[in-house]
Amino acid sequence: MCTITPVSLTVGANRIIPTVAIPHPLGNPNLGKEEEYNLRRKLVEKALQALQTPVEGQNIFE
């Protein structure tokens, strides 16, 4: 999970999940409590799905 995908590509990460922003990669302080919870849950679910997906080479999971 990263905020700057080109860095992850450069270092050779094979599963890349884009996140929200550099100061708040897994959240958004401008959202309400429930909205932020849903955002975080969505990102974590996407990361878990990426871990279960067979990959060859580098993949960005949008």
XYZ file of N, CA and C in Angstrom:
186
model
N 0.858 -1.163 0.000
C 0.000 0.000 0.000
C 0.903 1.223 0.000
N 0.629 2.150 -0.929
C 1.506 3.312 -1.044
C 0.749 4.500 -1.626
N 1.310 5.673 -1.380
C 0.703 6.888 -1.929
C 1.373 7.312 -3.226
N 2.605 6.919 -3.422
C 3.347 7.300 -4.632
C 3.716 6.015 -5.372
N 2.861 5.596 -6.301
C 3.072 4.324 -6.978
C 4.363 4.261 -7.792
N 4.854 5.352 -8.396
C 6.115 5.245 -9.124
C 7.295 4.804 -8.248
N 7.278 5.166 -6.978
C 8.340 4.729 -6.065
C 8.256 3.216 -5.882
N 7.064 2.704 -5.691
C 6.883 1.259 -5.533
C 7.304 0.518 -6.787
N 6.993 1.070 -7.941
C 7.422 0.455 -9.201
C 8.942 0.446 -9.302
N 9.577 1.535 -8.890
C 11.034 1.646 -8.961
C 11.732 0.632 -8.073
N 11.203 0.389 -6.882
C 11.850 -0.541 -5.962
C 11.473 -1.993 -6.239
N 10.565 -2.224 -7.172
C 10.257 -3.579 -7.590
C 9.134 -4.279 -6.858
N 8.261 -3.536 -6.190
C 7.118 -4.164 -5.509
C 6.242 -4.873 -6.543
N 5.760 -6.065 -6.212
C 4.957 -6.793 -7.193
C 3.449 -6.603 -7.009
N 3.027 -6.186 -5.835
C 1.617 -5.876 -5.595
C 1.544 -4.466 -5.019
N 0.906 -3.569 -5.767
C 0.865 -2.166 -5.368
C -0.590 -1.736 -5.233
N -0.940 -1.223 -4.058
C -2.284 -0.727 -3.806
C -2.178 0.772 -3.533
N -2.661 1.615 -4.446
C -2.618 3.059 -4.214
C -3.490 3.452 -3.021
N -3.002 4.392 -2.217
C -3.751 4.866 -1.055
C -4.160 6.319 -1.240
N -4.569 6.976 -0.170
C -5.240 8.279 -0.249
C -4.277 9.439 -0.485
N -3.399 9.733 0.460
C -2.514 10.891 0.354
C -1.289 10.682 1.237
N -0.231 11.389 0.955
C 1.014 11.207 1.696
C 0.842 11.402 3.204
N 0.230 12.482 3.678
C 0.129 12.624 5.137
C -0.887 11.670 5.781
N -1.804 11.130 4.980
C -2.857 10.246 5.510
C -3.072 9.083 4.533
N -2.129 8.141 4.454
C -2.251 7.087 3.441
C -3.469 6.187 3.606
N -3.904 5.957 4.819
C -5.038 5.059 5.030
C -6.229 5.754 5.663
N -6.408 7.014 5.341
C -7.550 7.722 5.899
C -7.696 9.096 5.294
N -8.726 9.790 5.726
C -8.995 11.140 5.270
C -9.639 11.889 6.433
N -8.884 12.778 7.083
C -9.425 13.472 8.256
C -10.613 14.386 7.949
N -10.874 14.648 6.680
C -12.007 15.495 6.311
C -13.319 14.724 6.261
N -13.244 13.397 6.366
C -14.454 12.575 6.339
C -14.991 12.375 7.747
N -16.238 12.036 7.813
C -16.842 11.683 9.100
C -16.344 10.310 9.551
N -16.639 9.977 10.786
C -16.149 8.730 11.371
C -16.549 7.509 10.543
N -17.807 7.401 10.178
C -18.276 6.234 9.434
C -17.730 6.206 8.008
N -17.664 7.361 7.360
C -17.122 7.416 6.001
C -15.648 7.014 5.981
N -14.899 7.493 6.973
C -13.481 7.137 7.036
C -13.306 5.645 7.314
N -14.143 5.101 8.186
C -14.101 3.662 8.466
C -14.325 2.875 7.171
N -15.314 3.274 6.380
C -15.610 2.593 5.120
C -14.439 2.711 4.139
N -13.817 3.873 4.086
C -12.653 4.069 3.220
C -11.519 3.137 3.630
N -11.227 3.098 4.909
C -10.154 2.230 5.403
C -10.470 0.761 5.149
N -11.694 0.383 5.394
C -12.085 -1.020 5.167
C -11.911 -1.394 3.698
N -12.327 -0.508 2.813
C -12.199 -0.760 1.372
C -10.729 -0.954 0.992
N -9.842 -0.112 1.516
C -8.416 -0.230 1.208
C -7.823 -1.540 1.736
N -8.188 -1.910 2.952
C -7.674 -3.151 3.532
C -8.218 -4.364 2.771
N -9.490 -4.334 2.396
C -10.053 -5.435 1.613
C -9.349 -5.566 0.267
N -9.036 -4.427 -0.353
C -8.319 -4.445 -1.627
C -6.927 -5.054 -1.440
N -6.258 -4.720 -0.351
C -4.922 -5.264 -0.076
C -4.990 -6.768 0.167
N -5.993 -7.223 0.912
C -6.143 -8.657 1.158
C -6.435 -9.404 -0.138
N -7.238 -8.818 -1.005
C -7.522 -9.427 -2.302
C -6.246 -9.503 -3.146
N -5.434 -8.458 -3.095
C -4.175 -8.448 -3.851
C -3.248 -9.555 -3.369
N -3.213 -9.789 -2.074
C -2.360 -10.855 -1.531
C -2.819 -12.238 -1.984
N -4.088 -12.390 -2.262
C -4.629 -13.675 -2.696
C -4.554 -13.879 -4.203
N -4.179 -12.833 -4.925
C -4.145 -12.884 -6.382
C -2.758 -13.292 -6.867
N -2.659 -14.375 -7.645
C -1.356 -14.743 -8.209
C -0.899 -13.659 -9.191
N 0.349 -13.263 -9.091
C 0.875 -12.230 -9.984
C 2.217 -12.667 -10.561
N 2.494 -12.141 -11.722
C 3.808 -12.266 -12.334
C 4.233 -10.860 -12.693
N 5.340 -10.429 -12.162
C 5.780 -9.063 -12.384
C 5.043 -8.106 -11.469
N 5.036 -6.859 -11.860
C 4.435 -5.810 -11.036
C 2.981 -5.579 -11.434
N 2.135 -5.405 -10.426
C 0.706 -5.152 -10.654
C 0.229 -4.031 -9.732
N -0.505 -3.096 -10.319
C -1.142 -2.041 -9.538
C -2.618 -2.403 -9.426
N -3.092 -2.553 -8.209
C -4.485 -2.904 -7.956
C -5.266 -1.619 -7.704
N -5.968 -1.168 -8.711
C -6.727 0.089 -8.626
C -7.968 -0.084 -7.802
